[in-house]
Short mmCIF file of C-alpha atoms and ligand atoms in Angstrom, two decimals:
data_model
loop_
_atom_site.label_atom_id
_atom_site.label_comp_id
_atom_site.label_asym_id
_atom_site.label_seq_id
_atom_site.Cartn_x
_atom_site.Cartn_y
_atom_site.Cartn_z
CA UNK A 60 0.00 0.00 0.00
CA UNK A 61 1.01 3.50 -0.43
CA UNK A 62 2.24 5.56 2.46
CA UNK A 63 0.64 8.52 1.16
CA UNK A 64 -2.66 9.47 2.49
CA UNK A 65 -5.80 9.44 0.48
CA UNK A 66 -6.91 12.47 2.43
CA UNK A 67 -3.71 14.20 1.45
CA UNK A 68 -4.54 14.02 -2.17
CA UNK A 69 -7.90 14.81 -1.87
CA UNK A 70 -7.52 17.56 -0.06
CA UNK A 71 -4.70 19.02 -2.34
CA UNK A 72 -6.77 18.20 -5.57
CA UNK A 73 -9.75 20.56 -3.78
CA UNK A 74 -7.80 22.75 -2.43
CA UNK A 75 -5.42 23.56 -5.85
CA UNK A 76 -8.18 23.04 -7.74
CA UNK A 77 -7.63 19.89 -9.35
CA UNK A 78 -10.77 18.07 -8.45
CA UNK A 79 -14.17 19.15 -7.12
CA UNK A 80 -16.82 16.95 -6.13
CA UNK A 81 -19.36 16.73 -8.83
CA UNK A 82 -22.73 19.00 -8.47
CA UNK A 83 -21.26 20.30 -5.16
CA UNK A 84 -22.61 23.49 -4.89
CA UNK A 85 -26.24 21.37 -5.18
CA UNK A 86 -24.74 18.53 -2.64
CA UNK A 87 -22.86 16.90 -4.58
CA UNK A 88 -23.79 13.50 -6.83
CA UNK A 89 -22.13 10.70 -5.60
CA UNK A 90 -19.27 8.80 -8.25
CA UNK A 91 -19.35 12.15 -10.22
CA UNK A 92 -15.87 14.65 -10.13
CA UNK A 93 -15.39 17.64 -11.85
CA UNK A 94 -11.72 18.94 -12.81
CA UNK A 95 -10.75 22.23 -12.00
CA UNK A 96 -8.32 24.67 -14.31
CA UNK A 97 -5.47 22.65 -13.09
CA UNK A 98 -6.94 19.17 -13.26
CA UNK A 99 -7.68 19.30 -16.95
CA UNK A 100 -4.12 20.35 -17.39
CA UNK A 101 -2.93 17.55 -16.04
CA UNK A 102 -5.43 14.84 -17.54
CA UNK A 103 -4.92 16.30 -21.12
CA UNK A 104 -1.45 16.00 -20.51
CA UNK A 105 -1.78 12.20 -19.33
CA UNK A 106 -4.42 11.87 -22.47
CA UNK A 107 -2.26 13.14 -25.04
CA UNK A 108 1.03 11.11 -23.70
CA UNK A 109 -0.86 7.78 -24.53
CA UNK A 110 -2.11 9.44 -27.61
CA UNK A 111 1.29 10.24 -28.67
CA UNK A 112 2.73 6.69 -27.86
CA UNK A 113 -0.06 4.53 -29.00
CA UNK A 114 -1.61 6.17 -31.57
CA UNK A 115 0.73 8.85 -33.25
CA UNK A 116 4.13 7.70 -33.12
CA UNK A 117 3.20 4.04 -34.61
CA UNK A 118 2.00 2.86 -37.91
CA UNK A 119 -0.25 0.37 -36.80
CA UNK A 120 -2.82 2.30 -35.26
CA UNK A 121 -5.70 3.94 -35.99
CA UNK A 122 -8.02 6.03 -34.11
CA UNK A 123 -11.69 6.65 -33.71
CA UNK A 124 -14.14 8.89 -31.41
CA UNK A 125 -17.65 6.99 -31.55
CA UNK A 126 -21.38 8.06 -30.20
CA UNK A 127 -21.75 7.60 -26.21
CA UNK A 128 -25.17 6.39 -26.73
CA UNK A 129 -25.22 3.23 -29.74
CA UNK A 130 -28.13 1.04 -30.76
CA UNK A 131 -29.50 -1.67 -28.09
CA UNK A 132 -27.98 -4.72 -30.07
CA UNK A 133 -24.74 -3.60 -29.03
CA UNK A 134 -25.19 -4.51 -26.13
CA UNK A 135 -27.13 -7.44 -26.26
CA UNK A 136 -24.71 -9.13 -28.20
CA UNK A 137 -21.53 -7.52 -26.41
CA UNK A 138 -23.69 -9.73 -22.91
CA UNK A 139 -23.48 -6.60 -21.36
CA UNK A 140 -27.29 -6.40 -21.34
CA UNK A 141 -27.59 -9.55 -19.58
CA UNK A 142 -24.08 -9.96 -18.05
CA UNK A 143 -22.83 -6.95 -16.54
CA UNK A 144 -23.67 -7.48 -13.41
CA UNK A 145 -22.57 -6.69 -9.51
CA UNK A 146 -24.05 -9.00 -6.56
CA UNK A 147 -26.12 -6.20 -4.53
CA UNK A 148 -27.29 -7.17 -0.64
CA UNK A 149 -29.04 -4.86 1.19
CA UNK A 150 -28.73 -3.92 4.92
CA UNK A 151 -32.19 -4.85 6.44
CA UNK A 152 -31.24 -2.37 8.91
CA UNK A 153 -30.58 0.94 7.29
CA UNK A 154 -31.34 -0.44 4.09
CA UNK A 155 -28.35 0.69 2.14
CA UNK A 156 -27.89 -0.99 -0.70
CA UNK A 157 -23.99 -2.53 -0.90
CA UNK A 158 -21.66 -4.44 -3.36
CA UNK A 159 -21.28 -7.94 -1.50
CA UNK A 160 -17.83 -8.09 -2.34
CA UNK A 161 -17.31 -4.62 -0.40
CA UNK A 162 -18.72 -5.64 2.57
CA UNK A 163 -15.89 -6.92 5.07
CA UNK A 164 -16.88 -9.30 8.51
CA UNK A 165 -20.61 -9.29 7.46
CA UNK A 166 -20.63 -5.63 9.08
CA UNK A 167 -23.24 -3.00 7.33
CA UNK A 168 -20.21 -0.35 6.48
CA UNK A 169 -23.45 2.79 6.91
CA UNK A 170 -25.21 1.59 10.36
CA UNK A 171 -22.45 -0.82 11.43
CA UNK A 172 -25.27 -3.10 12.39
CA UNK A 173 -23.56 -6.84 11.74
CA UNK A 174 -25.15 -10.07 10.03
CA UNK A 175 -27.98 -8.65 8.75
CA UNK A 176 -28.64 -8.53 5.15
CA UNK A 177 -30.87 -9.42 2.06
CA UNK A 178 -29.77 -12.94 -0.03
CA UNK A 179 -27.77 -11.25 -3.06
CA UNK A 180 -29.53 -10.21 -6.45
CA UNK A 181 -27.61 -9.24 -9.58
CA UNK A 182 -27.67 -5.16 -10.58
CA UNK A 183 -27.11 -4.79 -13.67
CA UNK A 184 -24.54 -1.68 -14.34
CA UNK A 185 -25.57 -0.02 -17.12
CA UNK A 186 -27.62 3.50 -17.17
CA UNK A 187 -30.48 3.22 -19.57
CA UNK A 188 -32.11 5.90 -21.83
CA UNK A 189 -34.33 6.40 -24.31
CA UNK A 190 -33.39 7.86 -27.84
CA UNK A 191 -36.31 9.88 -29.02
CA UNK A 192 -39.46 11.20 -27.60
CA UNK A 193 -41.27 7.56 -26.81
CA UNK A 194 -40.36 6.13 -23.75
CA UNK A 195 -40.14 2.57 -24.75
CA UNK A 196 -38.67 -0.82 -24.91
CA UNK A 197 -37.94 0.17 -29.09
CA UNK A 198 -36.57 3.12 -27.86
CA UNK A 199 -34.19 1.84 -25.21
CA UNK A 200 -30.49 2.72 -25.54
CA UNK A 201 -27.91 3.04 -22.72
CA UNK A 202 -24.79 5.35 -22.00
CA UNK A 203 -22.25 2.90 -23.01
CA UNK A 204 -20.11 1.05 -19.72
CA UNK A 205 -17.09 1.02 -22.13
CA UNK A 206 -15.76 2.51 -24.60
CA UNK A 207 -14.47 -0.80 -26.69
CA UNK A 208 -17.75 -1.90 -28.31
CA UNK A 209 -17.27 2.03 -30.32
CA UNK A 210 -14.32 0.18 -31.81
CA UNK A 211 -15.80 -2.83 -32.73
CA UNK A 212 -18.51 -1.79 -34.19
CA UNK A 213 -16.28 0.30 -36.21
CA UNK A 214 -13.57 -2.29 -37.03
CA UNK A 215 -15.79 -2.79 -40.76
CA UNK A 216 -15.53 0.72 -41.76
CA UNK A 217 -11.77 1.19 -41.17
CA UNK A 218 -11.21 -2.17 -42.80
CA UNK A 219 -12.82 -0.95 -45.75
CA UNK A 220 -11.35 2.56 -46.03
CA UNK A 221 -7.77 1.69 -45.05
CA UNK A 222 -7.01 -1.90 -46.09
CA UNK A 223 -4.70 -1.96 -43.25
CA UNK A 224 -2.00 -5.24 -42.80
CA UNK A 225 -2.72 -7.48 -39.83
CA UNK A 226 -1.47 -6.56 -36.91
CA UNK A 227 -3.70 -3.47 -36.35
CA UNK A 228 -5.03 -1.78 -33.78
CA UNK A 229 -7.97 0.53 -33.37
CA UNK A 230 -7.69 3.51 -30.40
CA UNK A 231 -10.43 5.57 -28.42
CA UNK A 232 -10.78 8.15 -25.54
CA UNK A 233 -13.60 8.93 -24.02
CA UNK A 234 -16.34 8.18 -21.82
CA UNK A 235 -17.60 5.19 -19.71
CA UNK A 236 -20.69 5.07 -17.71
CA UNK A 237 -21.67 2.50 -15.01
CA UNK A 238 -23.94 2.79 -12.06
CA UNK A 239 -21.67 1.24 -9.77
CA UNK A 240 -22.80 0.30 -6.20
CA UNK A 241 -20.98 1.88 -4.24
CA UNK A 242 -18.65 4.74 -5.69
CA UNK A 243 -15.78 5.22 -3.71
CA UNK A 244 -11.88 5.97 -2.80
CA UNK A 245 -12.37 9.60 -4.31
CA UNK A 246 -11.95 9.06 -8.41
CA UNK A 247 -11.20 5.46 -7.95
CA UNK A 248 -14.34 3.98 -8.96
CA UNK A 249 -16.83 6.48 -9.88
CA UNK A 250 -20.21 6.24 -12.36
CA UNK A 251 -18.78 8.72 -15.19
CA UNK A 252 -15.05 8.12 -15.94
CA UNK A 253 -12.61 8.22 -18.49
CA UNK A 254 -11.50 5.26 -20.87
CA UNK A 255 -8.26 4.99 -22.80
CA UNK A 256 -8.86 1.72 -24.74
CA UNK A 257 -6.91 -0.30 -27.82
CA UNK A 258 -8.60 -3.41 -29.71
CA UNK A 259 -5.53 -4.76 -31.51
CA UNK A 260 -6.18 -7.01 -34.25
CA UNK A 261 -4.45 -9.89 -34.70
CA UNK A 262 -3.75 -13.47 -36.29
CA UNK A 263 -4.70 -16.31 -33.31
CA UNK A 264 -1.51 -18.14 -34.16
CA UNK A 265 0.20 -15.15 -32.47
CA UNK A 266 -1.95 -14.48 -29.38
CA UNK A 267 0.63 -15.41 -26.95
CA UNK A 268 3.75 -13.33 -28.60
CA UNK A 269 2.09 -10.46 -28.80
CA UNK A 270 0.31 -10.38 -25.30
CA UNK A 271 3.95 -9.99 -24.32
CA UNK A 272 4.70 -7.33 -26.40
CA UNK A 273 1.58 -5.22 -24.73
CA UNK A 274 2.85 -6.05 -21.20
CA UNK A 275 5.59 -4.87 -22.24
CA UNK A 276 4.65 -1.50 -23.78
CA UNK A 277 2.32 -1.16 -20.87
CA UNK A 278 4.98 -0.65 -18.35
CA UNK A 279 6.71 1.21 -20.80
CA UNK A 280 4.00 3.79 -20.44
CA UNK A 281 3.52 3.93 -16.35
CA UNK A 282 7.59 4.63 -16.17
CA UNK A 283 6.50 7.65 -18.83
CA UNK A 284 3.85 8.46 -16.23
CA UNK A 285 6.13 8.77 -13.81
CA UNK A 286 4.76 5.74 -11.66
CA UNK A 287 7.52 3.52 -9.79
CA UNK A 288 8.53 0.15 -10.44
CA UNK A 289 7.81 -1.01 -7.66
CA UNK A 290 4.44 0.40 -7.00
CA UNK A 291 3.02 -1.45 -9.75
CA UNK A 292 2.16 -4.91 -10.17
CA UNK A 293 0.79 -7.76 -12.50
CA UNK A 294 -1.89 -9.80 -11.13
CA UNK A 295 -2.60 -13.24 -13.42
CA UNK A 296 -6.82 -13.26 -13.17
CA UNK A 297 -7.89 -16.71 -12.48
CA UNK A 298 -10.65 -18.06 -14.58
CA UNK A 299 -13.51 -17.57 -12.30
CA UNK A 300 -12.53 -14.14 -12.14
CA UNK A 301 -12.07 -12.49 -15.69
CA UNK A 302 -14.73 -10.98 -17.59
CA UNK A 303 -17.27 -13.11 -19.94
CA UNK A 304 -15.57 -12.36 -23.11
CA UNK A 305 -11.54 -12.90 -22.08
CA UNK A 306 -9.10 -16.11 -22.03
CA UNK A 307 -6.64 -14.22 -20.69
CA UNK A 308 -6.53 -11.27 -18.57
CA UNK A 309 -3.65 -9.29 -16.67
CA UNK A 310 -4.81 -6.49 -14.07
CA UNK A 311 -2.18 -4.14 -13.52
CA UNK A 312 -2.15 -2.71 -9.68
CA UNK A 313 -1.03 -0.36 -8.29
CA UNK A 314 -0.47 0.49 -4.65
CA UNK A 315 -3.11 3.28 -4.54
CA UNK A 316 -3.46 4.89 -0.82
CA UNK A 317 -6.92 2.67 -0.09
CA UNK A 318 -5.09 -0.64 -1.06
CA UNK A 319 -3.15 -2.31 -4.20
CA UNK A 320 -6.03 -2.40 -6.66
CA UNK A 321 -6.73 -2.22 -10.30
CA UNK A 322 -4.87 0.41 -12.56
CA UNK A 323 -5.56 -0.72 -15.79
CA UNK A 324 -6.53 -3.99 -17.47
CA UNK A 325 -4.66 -6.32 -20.55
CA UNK A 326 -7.46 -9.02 -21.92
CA UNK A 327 -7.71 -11.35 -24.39
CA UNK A 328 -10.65 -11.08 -26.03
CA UNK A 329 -10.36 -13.83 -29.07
CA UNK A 330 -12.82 -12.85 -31.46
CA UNK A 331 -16.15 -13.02 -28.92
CA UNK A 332 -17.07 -9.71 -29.88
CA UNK A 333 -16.61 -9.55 -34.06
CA UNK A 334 -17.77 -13.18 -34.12
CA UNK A 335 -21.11 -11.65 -32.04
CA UNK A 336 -21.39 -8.70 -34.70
CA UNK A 337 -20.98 -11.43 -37.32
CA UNK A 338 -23.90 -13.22 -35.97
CA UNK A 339 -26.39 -10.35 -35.03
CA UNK A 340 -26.19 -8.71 -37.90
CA UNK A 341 -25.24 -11.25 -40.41
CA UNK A 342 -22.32 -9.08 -41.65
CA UNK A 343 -18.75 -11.02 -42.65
CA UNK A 344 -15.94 -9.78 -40.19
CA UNK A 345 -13.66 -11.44 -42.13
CA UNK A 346 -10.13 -10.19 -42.94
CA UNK A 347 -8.63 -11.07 -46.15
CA UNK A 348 -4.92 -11.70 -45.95
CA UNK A 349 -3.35 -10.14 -48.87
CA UNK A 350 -1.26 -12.85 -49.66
CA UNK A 351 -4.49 -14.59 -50.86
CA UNK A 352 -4.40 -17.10 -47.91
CA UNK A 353 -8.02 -17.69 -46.21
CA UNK A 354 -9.67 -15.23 -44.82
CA UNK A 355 -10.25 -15.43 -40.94
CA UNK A 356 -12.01 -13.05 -38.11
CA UNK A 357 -9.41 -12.09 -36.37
CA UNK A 358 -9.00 -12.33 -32.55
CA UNK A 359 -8.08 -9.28 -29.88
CA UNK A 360 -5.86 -8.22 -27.48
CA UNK A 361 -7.21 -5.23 -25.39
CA UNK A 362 -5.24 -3.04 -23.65
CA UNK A 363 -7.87 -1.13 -21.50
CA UNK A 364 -7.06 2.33 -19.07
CA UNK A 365 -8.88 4.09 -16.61
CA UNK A 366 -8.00 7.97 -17.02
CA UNK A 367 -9.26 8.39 -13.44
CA UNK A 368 -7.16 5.31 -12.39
CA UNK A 369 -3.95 6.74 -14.14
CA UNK A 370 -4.61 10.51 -12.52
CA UNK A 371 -4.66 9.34 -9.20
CA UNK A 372 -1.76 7.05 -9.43
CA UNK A 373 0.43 10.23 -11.16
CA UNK A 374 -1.04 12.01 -8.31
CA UNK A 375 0.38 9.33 -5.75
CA UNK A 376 3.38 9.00 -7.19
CA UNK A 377 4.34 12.38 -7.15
CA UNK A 378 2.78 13.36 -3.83
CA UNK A 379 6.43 14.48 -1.47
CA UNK A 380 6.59 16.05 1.87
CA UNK A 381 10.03 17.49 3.19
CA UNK A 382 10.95 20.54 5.13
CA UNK A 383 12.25 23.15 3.96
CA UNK A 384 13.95 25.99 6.23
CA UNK A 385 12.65 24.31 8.85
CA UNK A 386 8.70 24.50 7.49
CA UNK A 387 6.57 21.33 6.80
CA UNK A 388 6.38 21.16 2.44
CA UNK A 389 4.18 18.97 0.15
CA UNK A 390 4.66 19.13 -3.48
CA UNK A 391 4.11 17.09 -6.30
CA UNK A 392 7.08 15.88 -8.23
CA UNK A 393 5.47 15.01 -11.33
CA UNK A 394 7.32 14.47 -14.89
CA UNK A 395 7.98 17.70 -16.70
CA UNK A 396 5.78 16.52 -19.83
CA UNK A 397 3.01 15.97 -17.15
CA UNK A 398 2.92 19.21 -14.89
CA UNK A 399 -0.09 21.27 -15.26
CA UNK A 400 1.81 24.41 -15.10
CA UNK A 401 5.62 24.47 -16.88
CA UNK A 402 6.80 28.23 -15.42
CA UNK A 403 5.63 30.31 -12.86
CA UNK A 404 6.50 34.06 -13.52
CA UNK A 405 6.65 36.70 -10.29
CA UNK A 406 7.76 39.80 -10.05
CA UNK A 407 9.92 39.88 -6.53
CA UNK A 408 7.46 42.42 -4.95
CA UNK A 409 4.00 43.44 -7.10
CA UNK A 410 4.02 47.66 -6.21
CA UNK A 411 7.16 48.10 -8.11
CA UNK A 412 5.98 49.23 -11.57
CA UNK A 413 9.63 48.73 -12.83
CA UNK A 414 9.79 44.84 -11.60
CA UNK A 415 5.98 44.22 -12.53
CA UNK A 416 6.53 45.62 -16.66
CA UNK A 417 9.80 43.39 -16.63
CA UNK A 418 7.86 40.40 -15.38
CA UNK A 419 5.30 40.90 -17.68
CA UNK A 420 7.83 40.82 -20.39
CA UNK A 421 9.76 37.38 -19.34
CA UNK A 422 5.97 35.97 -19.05
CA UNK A 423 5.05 36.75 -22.54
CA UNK A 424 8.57 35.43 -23.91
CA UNK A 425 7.83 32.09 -21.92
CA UNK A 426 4.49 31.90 -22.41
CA UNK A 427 5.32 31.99 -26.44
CA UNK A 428 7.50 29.25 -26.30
CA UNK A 429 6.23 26.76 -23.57
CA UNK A 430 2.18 27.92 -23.33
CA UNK A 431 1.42 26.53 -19.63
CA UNK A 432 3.13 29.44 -18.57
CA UNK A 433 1.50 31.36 -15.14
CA UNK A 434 1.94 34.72 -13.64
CA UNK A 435 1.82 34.87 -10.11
CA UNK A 436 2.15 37.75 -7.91
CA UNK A 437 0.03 36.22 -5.11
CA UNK A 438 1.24 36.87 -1.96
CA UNK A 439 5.14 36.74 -0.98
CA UNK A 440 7.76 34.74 -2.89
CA UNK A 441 7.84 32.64 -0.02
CA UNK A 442 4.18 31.60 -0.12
CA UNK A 443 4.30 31.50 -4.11
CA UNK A 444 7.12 28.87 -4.17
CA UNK A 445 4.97 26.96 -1.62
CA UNK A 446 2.12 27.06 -3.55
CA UNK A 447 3.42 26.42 -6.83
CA UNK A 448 5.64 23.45 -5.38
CA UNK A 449 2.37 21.89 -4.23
CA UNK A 450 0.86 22.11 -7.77
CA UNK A 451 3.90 20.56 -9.58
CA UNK A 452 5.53 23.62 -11.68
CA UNK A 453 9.13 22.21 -12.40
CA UNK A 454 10.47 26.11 -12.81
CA UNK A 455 9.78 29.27 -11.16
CA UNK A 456 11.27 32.06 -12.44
CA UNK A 457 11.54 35.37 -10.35
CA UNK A 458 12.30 39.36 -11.45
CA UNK A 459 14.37 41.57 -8.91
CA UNK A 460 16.02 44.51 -8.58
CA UNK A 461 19.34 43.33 -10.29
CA UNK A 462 17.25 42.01 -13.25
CA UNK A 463 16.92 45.70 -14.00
CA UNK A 464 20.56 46.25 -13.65
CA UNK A 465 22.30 43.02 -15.52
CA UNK A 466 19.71 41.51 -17.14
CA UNK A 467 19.45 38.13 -15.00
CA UNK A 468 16.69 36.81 -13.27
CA UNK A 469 16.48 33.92 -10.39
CA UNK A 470 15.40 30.45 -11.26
CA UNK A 471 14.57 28.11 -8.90
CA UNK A 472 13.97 24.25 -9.49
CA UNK A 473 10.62 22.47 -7.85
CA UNK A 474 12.21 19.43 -6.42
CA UNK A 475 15.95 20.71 -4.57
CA UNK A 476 14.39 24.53 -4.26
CA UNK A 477 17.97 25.46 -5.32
CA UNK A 478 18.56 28.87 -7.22
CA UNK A 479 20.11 30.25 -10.14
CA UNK A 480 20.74 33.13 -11.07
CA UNK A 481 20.61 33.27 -15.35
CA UNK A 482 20.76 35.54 -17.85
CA UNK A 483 16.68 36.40 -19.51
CA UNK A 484 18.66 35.44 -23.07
CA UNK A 485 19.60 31.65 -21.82
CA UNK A 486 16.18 30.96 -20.12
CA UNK A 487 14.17 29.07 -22.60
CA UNK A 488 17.25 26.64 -23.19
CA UNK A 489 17.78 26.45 -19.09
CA UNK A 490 14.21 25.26 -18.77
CA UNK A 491 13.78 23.60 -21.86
CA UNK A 492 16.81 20.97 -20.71
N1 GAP B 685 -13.23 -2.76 -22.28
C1 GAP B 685 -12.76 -3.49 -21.16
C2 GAP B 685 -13.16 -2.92 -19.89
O1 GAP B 685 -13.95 -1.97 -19.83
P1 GAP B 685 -12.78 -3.09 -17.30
O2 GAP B 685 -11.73 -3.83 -16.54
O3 GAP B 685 -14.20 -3.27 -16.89
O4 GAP B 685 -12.57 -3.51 -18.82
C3 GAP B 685 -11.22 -1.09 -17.82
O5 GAP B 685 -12.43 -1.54 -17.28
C4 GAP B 685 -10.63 0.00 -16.98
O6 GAP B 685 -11.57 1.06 -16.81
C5 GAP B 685 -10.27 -0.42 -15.56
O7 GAP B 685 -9.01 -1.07 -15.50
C6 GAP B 685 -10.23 0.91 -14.85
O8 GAP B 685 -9.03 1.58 -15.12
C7 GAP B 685 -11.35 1.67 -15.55
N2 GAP B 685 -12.59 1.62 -14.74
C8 GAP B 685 -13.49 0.63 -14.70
N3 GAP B 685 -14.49 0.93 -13.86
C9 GAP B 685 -14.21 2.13 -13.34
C10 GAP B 685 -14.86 3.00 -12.41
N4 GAP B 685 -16.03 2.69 -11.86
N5 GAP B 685 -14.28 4.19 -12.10
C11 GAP B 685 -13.11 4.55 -12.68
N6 GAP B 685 -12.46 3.78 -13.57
C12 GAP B 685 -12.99 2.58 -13.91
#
């Protein structure tokens, strides 16, 4: 487990503005978070890093953004409609309503009352909806619970238009909806979330080979993230545990501040889901090899990420506390690439007009060349580096009275707090290495 406090991070997130509580001003709506100006710096950031290395910077991948809502079949043949269940007990007591696999010593975990609840029934996860103005079963559609069966249900069309060579794989970002149980451990496992998710295409002679090649490029990407080694961990998911449609399925963990728990998830998902499409709609999901052997429907690997999941473990991971000048600090040490904030520009005191115009000056030059550039003249440069430690900004950069006479300002580095003093002409190339 993590020794960082859950309470820590939650209360920096609010606090920073990172992440709010979802409809708080109203009371809040439980398993719903909003991100702040800050927040959504830092989740594009993670967003566009897997982007980047799954997407842009290979030639075997090709991305979509499909409709949230999608016609019932989908989900009737994807099982979802039937299978996507939790076990739900409820407390004959208070009558809160509880995943059974959440509840620990047979103890209600609202009234604390013990042994007392309802046999299990199975609640099914999705949120319905209907498409139109008639309210009926024709009508019935459902905010999808993941983002995958947009890809599938795609996998025809970029077939067709791209002729692509097997291996492919098709990428999408975007959102997931289930009504989970119980939301909890802050953006851990809430009812609106983010999914990063690849179907790779591939030949079932070489399911095994290139399983190993995701693992692999999966813990490629959580050293990018800035996650250590030795926080994160493959768990082998026995049969009885894996989802309807996978042979194979490794959860990777990590040791979040509530307990070691699911990060992300790597499933084999032969061809279940194009060999449902195939039969529901009667449409060939064949590929054609071009080398004229037979044509097959080719089975998936499925690398699958939780946005949510990812932020709070870049959050963990980053989460310090040391003292400095004898004061208590917390900051966040996260990866350059990552920060939501590169350069903080202050002037050393704000009622000098001279010191102000020259900070203003350095702040446009930076913000030019890096864009998540801030100006900050909050408070004292004491309080400033505090506060823009605990947000994560790698460089702060500060105008004085010998700026005006030599042309150098100071810049100070997040993680050792040490100074430099450095000419305005070499700062971009100082911060940029
Ligand atoms: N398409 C496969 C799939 O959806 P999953 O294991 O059910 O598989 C994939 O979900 C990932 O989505 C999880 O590893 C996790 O990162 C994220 N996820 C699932 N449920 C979540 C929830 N309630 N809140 C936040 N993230 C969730």
């Amino acid at each position: 487990m993590s020794e960082v406090k859950l309470e820590d991070i939650v209360s920096l997130c609010k606090r920073r503005g990172f992440i709010y509580q979802g409809s708080e001003v109203y009371g809040g709506l439980a398993g719903t978070w909003d991100y702040g100006p800050l927040g959504v710096e830092l989740k594009r950031n993670i967003i566009h890093l897997w982007w980047k290395t799954f997407v842009q910077d290979r030639d075997d991948m090709y991305g979509v953004d499909a409709a949230i809502l999608m016609n019932q079949k989908v989900w009737q043949a994807s099982g979802h409609a039937t299978g996507f269940n939790d076990p739900m007990v409820e407390c004959k007591n208070c009558k809160a309503r509880l995943r059974q696999d959440h509840v620990e010593k047979d103890k209600c975990p609202v009234c604390g009352t013990v042994g007392k609840f309802s046999e299990p029934r199975q609640f099914n996860m999705m949120f319905k909806t209907n498409v139109g103005p008639v309210e009926d079963d024709s009508s019935l559609s459902y905010l999808r619970p993941e983002t995958a069966q947009g890809i599938f249900t795609n996998y025809k069309n970029v077939l067709d238009s791209f002729y692509p060579d097997l291996p492919f794989g098709m990428a999408q970002i975007g959102k997931a909806f289930r009504n989970e149980i119980s939301p909890r451990d802050f953006v851990f496992r809430s009812r609106e979330f983010g999914q990063m998710e690849i179907e790779y295409f591939i030949n079932p002679d070489d399911w095994k080979p290139e399983f190993e090649k995701w693992v692999k490029e999966i813990h490629e990407f959580l050293d990018k993230l800035g996650l250590p080694k030795n926080m994160v961990h493959e768990l082998e998911v026995p049969e009885a545990d894996r989802a309807h449609y996978s042979e194979r399925t490794i959860d990777f963990e990590f040791d979040y501040p509530h307990k070691r728990d699911e990060l992300l998830g790597l499933a084999y998902r032969t061809d279940f889901d194009l060999g449902n499409i195939a039969k529901a709609t009667g449409k060939n999901m064949e590929y054609r090899p071009k080398d004229g052997s037979k044509p097959f429907v080719p089975h998936v690997i499925e690398p699958s990420f939780g946005i949510e999941r990812a932020v709070m473990a870049v959050l963990v991971s980053a989460y310090k506390e040391d003292e400095v000048e004898g004061e208590k600090r917390s900051y966040l040490a996260l990866p350059e690439h990552l920060a939501p904030v590169k350069v903080a520009v202050s002037p050393l005191l704000k009622n000098k007009p001279e010191l102000v115009k020259k900070a203003h000056e350095v702040y446009k030059t930076l913000k030019k060349e890096f864009g998540n550039v801030m100006y900050d003249d909050n408070g004292n440069i004491g309080k400033r580096y505090r506060r823009q430690d605990e947000i994560g900004t790698p460089h702060c950069v500060t105008i004085d009275f010998d700026t005006l006479e030599d042309g150098t300002v100071t810049l100070r580095n997040r993680d050792t707090t040490k100074q430099n003093r450095i000419k305005i002409a070499d700062l971009i190339s100082a911060i940029t290495n």
